GROMACS .gro file of N, CA and C in nm:
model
  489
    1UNK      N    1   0.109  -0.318   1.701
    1UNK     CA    2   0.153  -0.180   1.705
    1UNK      C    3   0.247  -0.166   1.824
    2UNK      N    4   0.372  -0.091   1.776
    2UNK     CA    5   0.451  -0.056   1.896
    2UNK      C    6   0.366  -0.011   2.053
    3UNK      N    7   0.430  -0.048   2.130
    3UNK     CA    8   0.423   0.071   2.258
    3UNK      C    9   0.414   0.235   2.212
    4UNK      N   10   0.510   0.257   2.195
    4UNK     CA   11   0.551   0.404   2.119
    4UNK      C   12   0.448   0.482   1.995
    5UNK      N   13   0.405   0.345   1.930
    5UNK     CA   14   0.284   0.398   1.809
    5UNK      C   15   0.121   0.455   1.917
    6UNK      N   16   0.159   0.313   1.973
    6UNK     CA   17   0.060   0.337   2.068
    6UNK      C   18  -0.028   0.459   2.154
    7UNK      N   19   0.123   0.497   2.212
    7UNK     CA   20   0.129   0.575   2.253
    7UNK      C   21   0.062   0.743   2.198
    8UNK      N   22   0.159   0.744   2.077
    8UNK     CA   23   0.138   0.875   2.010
    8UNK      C   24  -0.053   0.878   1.945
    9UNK      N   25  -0.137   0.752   1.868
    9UNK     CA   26  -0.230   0.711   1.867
    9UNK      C   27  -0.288   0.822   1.985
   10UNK      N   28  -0.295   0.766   2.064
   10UNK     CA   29  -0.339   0.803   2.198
   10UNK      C   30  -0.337   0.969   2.221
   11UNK      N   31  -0.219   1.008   2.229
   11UNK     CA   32  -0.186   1.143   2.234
   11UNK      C   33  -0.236   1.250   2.110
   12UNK      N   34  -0.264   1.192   2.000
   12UNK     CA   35  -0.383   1.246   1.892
   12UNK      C   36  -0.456   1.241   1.933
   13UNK      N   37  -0.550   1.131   1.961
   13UNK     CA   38  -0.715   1.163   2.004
   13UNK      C   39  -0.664   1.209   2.108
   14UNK      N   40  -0.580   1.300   2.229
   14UNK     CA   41  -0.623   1.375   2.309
   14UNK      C   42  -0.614   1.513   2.282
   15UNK      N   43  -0.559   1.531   2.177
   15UNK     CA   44  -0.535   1.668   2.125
   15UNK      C   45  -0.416   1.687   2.088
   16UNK      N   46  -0.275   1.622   2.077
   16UNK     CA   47  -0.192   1.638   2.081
   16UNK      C   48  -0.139   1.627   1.906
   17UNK      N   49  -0.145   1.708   1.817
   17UNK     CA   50  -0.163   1.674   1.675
   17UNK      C   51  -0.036   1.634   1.619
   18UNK      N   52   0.081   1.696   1.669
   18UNK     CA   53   0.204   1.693   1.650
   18UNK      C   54   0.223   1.555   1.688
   19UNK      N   55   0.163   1.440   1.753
   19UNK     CA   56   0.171   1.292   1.757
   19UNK      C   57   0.167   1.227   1.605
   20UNK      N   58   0.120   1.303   1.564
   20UNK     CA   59   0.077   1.245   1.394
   20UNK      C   60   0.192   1.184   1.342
   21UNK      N   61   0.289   1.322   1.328
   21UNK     CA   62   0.436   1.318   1.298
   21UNK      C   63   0.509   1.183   1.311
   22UNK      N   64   0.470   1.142   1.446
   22UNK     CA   65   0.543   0.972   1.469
   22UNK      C   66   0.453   0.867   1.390
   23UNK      N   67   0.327   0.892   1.368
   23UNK     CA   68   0.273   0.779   1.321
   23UNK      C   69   0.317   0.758   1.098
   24UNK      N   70   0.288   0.917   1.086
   24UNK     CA   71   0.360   0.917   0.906
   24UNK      C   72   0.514   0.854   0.963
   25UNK      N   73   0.612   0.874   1.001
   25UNK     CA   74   0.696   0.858   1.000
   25UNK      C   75   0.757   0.743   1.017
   26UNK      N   76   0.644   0.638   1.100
   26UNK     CA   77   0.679   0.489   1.088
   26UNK      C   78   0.627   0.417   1.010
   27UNK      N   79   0.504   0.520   0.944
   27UNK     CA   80   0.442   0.425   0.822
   27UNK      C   81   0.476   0.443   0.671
   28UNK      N   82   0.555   0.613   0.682
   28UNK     CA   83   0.509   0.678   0.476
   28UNK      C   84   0.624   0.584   0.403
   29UNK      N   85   0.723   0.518   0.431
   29UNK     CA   86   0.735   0.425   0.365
   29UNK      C   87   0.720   0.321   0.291
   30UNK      N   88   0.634   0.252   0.382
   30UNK     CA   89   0.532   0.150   0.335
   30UNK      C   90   0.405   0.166   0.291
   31UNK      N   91   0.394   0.286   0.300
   31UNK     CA   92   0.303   0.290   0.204
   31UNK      C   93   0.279   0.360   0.112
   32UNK      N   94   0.409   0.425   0.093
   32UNK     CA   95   0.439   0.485  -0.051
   32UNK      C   96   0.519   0.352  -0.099
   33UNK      N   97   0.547   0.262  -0.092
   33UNK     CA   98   0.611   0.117  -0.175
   33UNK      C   99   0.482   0.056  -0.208
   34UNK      N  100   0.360   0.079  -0.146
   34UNK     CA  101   0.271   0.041  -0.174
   34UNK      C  102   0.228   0.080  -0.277
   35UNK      N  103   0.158   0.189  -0.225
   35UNK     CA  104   0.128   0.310  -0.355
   35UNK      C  105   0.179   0.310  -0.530
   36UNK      N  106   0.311   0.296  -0.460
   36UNK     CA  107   0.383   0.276  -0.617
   36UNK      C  108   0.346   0.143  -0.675
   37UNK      N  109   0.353   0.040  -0.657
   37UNK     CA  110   0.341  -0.099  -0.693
   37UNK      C  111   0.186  -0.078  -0.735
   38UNK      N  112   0.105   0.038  -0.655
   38UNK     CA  113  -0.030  -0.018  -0.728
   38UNK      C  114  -0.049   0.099  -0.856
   39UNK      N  115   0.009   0.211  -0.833
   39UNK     CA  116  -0.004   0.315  -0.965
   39UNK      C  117   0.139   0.292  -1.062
   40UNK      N  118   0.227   0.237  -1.006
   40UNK     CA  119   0.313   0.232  -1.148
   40UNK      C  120   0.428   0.363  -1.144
   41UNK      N  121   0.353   0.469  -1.044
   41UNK     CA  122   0.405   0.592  -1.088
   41UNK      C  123   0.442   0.653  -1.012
   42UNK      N  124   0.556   0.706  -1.017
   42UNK     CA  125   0.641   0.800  -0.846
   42UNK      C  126   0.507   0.876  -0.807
   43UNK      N  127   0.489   0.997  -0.856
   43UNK     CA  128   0.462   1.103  -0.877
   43UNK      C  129   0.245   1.097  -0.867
   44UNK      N  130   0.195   1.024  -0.921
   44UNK     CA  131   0.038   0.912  -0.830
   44UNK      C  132   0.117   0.867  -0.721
   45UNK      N  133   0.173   0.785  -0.666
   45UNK     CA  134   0.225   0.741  -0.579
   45UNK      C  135   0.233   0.817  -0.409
   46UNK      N  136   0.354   0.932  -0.470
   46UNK     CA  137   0.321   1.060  -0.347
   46UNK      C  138   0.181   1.079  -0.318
   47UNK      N  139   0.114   1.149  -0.435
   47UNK     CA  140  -0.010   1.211  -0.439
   47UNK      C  141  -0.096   1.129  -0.323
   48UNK      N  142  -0.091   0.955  -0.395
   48UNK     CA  143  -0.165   0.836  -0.302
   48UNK      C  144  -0.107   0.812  -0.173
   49UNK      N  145  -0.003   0.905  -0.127
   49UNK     CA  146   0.025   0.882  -0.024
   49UNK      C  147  -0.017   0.985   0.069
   50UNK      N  148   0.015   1.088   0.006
   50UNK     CA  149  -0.022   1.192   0.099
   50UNK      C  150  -0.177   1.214   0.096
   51UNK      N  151  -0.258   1.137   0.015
   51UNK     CA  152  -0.398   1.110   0.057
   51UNK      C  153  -0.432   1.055   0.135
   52UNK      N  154  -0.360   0.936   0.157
   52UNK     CA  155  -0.400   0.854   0.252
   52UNK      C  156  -0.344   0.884   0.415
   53UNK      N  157  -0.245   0.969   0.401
   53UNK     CA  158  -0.227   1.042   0.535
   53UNK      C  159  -0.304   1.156   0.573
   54UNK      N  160  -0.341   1.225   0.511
   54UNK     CA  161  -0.426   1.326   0.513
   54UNK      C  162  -0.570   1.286   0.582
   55UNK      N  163  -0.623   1.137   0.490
   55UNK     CA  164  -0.738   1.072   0.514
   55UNK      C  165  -0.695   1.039   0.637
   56UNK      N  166  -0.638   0.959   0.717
   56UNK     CA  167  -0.557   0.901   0.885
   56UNK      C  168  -0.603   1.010   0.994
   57UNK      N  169  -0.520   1.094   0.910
   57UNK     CA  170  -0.522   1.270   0.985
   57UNK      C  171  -0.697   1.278   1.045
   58UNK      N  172  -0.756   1.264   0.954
   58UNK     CA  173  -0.911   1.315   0.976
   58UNK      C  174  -0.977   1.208   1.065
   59UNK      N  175  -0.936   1.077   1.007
   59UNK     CA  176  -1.015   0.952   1.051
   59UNK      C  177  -0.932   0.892   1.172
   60UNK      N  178  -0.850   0.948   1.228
   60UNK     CA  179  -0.732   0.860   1.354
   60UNK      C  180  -0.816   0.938   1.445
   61UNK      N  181  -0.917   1.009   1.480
   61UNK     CA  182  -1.034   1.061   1.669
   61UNK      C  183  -1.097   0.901   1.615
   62UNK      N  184  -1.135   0.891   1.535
   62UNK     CA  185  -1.247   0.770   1.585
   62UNK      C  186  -1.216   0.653   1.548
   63UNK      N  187  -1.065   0.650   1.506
   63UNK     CA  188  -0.995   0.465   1.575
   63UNK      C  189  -0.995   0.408   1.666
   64UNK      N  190  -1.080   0.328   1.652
   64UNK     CA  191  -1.092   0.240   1.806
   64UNK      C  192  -0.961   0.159   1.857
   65UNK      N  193  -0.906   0.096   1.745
   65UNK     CA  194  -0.766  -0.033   1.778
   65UNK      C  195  -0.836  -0.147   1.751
   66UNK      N  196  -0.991  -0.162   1.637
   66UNK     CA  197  -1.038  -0.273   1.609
   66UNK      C  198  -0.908  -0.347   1.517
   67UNK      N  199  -0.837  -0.295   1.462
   67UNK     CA  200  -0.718  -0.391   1.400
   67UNK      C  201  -0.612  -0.299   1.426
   68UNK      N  202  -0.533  -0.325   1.375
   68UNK     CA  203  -0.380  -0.266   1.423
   68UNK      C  204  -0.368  -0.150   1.300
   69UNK      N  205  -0.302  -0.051   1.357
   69UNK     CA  206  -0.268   0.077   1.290
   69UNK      C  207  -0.230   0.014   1.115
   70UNK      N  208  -0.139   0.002   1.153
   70UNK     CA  209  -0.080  -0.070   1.024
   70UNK      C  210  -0.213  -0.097   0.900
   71UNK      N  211  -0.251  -0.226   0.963
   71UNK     CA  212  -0.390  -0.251   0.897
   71UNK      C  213  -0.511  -0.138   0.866
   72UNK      N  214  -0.485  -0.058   0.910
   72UNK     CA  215  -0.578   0.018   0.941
   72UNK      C  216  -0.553   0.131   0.832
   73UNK      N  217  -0.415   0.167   0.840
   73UNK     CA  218  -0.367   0.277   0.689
   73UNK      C  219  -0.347   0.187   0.567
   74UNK      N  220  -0.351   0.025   0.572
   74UNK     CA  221  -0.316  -0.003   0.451
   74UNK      C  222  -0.441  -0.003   0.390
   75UNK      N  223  -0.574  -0.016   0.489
   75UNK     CA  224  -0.705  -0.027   0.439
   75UNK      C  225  -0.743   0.118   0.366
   76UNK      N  226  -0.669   0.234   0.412
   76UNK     CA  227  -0.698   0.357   0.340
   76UNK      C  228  -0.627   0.363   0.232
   77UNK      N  229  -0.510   0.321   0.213
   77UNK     CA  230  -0.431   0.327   0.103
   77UNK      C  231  -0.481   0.226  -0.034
   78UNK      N  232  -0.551   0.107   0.022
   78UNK     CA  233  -0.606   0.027  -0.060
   78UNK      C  234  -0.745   0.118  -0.117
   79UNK      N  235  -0.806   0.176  -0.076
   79UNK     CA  236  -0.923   0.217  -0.098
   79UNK      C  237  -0.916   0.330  -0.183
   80UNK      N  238  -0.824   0.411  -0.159
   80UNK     CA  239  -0.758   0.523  -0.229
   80UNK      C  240  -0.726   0.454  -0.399
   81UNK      N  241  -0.603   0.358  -0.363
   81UNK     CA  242  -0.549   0.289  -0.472
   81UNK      C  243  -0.684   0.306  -0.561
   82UNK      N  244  -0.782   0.189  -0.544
   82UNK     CA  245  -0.916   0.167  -0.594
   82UNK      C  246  -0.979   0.283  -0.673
   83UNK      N  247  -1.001   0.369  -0.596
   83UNK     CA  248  -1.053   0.453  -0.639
   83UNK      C  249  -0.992   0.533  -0.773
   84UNK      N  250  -0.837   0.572  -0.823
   84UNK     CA  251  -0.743   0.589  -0.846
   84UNK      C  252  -0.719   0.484  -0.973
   85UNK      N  253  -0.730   0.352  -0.959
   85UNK     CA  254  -0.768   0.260  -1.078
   85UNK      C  255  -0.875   0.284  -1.150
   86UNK      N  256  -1.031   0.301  -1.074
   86UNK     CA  257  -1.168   0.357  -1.116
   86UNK      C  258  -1.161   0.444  -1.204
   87UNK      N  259  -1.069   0.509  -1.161
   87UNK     CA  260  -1.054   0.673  -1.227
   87UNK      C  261  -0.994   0.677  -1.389
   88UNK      N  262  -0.897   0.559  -1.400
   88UNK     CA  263  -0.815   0.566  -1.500
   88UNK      C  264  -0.870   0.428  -1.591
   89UNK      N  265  -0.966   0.367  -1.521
   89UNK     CA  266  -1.064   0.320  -1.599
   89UNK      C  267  -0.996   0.206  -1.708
   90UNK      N  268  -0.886   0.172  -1.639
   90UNK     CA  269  -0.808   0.035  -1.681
   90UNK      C  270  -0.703   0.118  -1.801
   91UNK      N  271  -0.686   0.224  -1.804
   91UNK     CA  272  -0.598   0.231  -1.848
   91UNK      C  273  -0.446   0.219  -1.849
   92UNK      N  274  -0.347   0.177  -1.917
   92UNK     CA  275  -0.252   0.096  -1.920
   92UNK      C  276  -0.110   0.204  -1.841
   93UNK      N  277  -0.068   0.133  -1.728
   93UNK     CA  278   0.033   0.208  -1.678
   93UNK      C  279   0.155   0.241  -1.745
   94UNK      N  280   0.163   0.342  -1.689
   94UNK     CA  281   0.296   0.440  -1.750
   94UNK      C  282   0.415   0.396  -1.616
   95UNK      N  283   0.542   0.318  -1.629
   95UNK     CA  284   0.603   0.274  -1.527
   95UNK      C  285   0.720   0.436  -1.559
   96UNK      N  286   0.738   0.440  -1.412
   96UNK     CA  287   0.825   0.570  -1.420
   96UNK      C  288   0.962   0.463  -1.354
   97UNK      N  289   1.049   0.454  -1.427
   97UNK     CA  290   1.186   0.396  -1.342
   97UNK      C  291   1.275   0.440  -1.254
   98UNK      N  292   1.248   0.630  -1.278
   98UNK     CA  293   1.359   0.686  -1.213
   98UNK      C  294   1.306   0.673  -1.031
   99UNK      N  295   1.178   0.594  -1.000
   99UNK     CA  296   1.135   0.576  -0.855
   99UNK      C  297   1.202   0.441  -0.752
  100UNK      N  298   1.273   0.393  -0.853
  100UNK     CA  299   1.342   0.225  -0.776
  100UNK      C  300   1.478   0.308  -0.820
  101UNK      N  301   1.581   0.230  -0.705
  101UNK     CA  302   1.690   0.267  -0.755
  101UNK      C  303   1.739   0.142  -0.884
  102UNK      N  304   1.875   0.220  -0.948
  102UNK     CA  305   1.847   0.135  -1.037
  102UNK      C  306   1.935   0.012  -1.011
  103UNK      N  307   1.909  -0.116  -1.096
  103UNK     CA  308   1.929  -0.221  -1.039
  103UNK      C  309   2.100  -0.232  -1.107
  104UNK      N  310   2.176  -0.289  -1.069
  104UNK     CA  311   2.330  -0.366  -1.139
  104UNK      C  312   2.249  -0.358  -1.342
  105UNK      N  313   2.375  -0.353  -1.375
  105UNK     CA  314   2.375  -0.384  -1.522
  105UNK      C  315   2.307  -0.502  -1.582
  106UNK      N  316   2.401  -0.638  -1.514
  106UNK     CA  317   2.335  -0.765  -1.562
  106UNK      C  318   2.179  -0.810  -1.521
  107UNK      N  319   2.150  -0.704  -1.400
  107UNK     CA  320   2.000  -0.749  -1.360
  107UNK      C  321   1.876  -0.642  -1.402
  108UNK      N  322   1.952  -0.541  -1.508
  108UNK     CA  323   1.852  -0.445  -1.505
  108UNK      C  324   1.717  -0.482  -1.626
  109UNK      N  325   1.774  -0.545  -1.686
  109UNK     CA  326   1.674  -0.590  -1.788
  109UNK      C  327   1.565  -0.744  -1.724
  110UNK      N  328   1.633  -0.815  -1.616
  110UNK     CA  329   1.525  -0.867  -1.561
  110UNK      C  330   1.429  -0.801  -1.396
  111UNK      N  331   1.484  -0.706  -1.421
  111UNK     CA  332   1.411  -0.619  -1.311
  111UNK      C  333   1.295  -0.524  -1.371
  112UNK      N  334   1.322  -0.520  -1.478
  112UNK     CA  335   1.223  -0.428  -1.529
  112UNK      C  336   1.146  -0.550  -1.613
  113UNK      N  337   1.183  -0.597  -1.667
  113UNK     CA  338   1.096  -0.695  -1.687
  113UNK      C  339   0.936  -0.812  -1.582
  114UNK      N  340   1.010  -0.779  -1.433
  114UNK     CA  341   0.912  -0.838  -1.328
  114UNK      C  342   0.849  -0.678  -1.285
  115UNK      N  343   0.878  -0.538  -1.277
  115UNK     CA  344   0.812  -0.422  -1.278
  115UNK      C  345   0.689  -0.441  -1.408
  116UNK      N  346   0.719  -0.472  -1.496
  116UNK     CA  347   0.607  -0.441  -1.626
  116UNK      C  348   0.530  -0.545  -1.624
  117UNK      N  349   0.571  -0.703  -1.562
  117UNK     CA  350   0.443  -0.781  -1.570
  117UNK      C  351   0.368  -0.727  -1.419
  118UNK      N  352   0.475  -0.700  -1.325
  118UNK     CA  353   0.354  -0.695  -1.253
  118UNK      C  354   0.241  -0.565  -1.250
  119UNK      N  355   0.297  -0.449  -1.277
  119UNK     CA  356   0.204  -0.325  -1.381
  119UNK      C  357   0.102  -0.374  -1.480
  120UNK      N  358   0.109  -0.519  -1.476
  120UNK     CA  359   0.047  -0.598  -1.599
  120UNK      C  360  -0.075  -0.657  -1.552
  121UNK      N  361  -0.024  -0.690  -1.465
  121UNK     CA  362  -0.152  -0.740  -1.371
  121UNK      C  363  -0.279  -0.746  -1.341
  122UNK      N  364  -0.387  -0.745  -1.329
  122UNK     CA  365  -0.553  -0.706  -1.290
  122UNK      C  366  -0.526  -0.660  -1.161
  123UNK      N  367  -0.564  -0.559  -1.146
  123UNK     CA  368  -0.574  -0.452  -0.966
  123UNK      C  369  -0.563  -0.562  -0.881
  124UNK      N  370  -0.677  -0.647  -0.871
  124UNK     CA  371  -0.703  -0.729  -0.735
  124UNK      C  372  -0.561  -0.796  -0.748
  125UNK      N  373  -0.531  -0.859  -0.840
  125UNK     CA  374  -0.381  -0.959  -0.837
  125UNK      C  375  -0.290  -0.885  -0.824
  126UNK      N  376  -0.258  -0.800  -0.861
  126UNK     CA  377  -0.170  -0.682  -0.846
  126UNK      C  378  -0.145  -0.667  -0.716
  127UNK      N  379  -0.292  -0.613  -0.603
  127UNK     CA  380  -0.251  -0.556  -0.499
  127UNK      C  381  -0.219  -0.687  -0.429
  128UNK      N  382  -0.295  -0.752  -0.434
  128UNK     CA  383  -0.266  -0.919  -0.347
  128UNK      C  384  -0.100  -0.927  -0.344
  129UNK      N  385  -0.063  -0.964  -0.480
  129UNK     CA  386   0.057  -0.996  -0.495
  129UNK      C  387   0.198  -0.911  -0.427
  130UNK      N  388   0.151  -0.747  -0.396
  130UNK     CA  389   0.249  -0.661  -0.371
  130UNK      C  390   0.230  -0.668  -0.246
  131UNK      N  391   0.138  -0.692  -0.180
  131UNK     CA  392   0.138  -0.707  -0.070
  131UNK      C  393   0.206  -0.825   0.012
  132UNK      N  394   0.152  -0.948  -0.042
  132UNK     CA  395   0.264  -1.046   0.004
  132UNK      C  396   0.372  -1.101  -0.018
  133UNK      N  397   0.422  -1.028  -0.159
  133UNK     CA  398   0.581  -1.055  -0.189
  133UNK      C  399   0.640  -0.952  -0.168
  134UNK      N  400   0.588  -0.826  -0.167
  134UNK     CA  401   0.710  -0.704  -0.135
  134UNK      C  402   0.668  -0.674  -0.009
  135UNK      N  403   0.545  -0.630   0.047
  135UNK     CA  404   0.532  -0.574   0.137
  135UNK      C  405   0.495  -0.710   0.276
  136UNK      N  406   0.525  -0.824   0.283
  136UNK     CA  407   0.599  -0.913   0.376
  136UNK      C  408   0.422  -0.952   0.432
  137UNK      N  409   0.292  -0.924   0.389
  137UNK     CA  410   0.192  -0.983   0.460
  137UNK      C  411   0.126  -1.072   0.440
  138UNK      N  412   0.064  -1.171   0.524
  138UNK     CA  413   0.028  -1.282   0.533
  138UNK      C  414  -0.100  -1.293   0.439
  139UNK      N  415  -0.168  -1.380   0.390
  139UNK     CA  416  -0.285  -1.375   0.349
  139UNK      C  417  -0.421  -1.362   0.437
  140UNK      N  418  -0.379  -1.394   0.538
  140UNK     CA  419  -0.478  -1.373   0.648
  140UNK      C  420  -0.504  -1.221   0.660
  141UNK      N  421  -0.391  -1.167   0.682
  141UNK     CA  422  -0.407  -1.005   0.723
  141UNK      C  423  -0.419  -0.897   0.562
  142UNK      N  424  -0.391  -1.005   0.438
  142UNK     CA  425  -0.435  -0.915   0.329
  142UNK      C  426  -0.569  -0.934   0.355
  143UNK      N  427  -0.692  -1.028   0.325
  143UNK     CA  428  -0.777  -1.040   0.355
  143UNK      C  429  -0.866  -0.939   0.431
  144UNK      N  430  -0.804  -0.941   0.526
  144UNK     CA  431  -0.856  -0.859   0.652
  144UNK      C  432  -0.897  -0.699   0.595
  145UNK      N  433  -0.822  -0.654   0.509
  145UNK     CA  434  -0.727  -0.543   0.467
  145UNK      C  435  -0.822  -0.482   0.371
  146UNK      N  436  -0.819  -0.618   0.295
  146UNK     CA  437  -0.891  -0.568   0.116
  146UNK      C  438  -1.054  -0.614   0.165
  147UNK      N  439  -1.072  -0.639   0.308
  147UNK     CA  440  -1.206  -0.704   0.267
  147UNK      C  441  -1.252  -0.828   0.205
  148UNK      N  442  -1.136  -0.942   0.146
  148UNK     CA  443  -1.217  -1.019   0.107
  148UNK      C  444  -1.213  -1.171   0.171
  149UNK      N  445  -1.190  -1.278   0.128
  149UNK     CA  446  -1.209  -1.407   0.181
  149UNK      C  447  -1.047  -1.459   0.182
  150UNK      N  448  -1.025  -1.512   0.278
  150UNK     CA  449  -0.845  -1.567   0.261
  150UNK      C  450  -0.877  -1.684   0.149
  151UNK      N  451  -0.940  -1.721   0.083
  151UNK     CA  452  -0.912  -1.814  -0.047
  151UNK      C  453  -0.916  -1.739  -0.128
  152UNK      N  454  -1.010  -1.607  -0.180
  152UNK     CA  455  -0.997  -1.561  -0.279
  152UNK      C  456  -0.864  -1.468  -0.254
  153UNK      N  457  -0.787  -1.402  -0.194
  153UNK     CA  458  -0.659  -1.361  -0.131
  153UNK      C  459  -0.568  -1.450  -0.208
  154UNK      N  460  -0.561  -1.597  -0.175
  154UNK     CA  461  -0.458  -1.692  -0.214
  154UNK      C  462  -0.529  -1.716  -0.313
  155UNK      N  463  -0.626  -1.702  -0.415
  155UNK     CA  464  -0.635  -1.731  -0.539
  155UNK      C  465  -0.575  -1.619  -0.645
  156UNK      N  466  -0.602  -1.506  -0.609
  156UNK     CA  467  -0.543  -1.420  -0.652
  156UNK      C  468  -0.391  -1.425  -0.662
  157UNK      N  469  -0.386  -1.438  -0.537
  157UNK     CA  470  -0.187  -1.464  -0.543
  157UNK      C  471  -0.125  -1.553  -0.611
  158UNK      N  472  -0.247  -1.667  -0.642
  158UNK     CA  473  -0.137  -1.784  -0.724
  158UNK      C  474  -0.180  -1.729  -0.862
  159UNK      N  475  -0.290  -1.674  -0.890
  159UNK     CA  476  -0.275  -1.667  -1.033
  159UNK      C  477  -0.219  -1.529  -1.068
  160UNK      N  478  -0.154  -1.433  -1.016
  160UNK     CA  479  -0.048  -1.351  -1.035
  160UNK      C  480   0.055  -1.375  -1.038
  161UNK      N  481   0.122  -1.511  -0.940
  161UNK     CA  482   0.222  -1.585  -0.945
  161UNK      C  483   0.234  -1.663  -1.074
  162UNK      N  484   0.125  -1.698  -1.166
  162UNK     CA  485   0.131  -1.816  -1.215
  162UNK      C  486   0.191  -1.711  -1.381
  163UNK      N  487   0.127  -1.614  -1.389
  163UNK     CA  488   0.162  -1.502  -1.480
  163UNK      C  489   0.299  -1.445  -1.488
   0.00000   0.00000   0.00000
């Protein structure tokens, strides 16, 4: 975590609420790219985002800094996601396109084509996979994240890869 994240962190749990502001603002990106990759859908997506800031909002007095901020909202956003899959009870995503910009002509039909397998996916491979090919994290720190074992992490990833 930055100095500066740090910082503002800090200045929330002292009362200072308007600190918040810096922390959505270095994160609602990433984790609305998140969001989307795990619902498919602009519009779930926001919703899952602004849940999971909302949830931060409530739960950032009693962050200790046992893992890093970062880690720390992707673990709400994952949990959210979850819940949000639960809900829809494996039912088959609806991909909204107008949320990516759109790709060149010659690449638009294989861009949507890697959007629908990976919408295709089983949740756990799904999130594994978006996490370490779009959203740049290690298997160590997905692990950490989703709760589970760094082999089952990299098993997941290869057999989403392998699909």
């Amino acid at each position: 975590m930055t100095e500066q994240l740090q910082q503002a962190v800090e200045r929330f749990q002292s009362g200072d609420r308007s600190a918040f502001n810096e922390i959505v603002r270095a994160h609602q990106r990433e984790i609305y790219n998140l969001a989307y990759r795990v619902t498919g859908n602009a519009e779930e997506a926001k919703d899952l985002t602004q849940d999971a800031f909302l949830r931060a909002y409530r739960a950032l007095p009693g962050f200790r800094g046992d893992s890093s901020l970062r880690t720390w909202l992707y673990r709400i956003a994952i949990n959210l996601g979850s819940d949000w899959r639960r809900r829809l009870f494996k039912a088959p995503l609806q991909l909204d396109e107008a949320a990516d910009p759109p790709a060149p002509e010659r690449d638009a039909g294989l861009a949507l084509a890697v959007q629908r397998a990976v919408a295709a996916l089983p949740y756990k491979q799904r999130t594994v996979f978006v996490m370490h090919h779009y959203q740049g994290f290690k298997h160590e720190e997905i692990a950490q994240i989703t709760k589970r074992s760094v082999g089952s992490v990299k098993a997941n990833y290869f057999q989403a890869s392998a699909k």
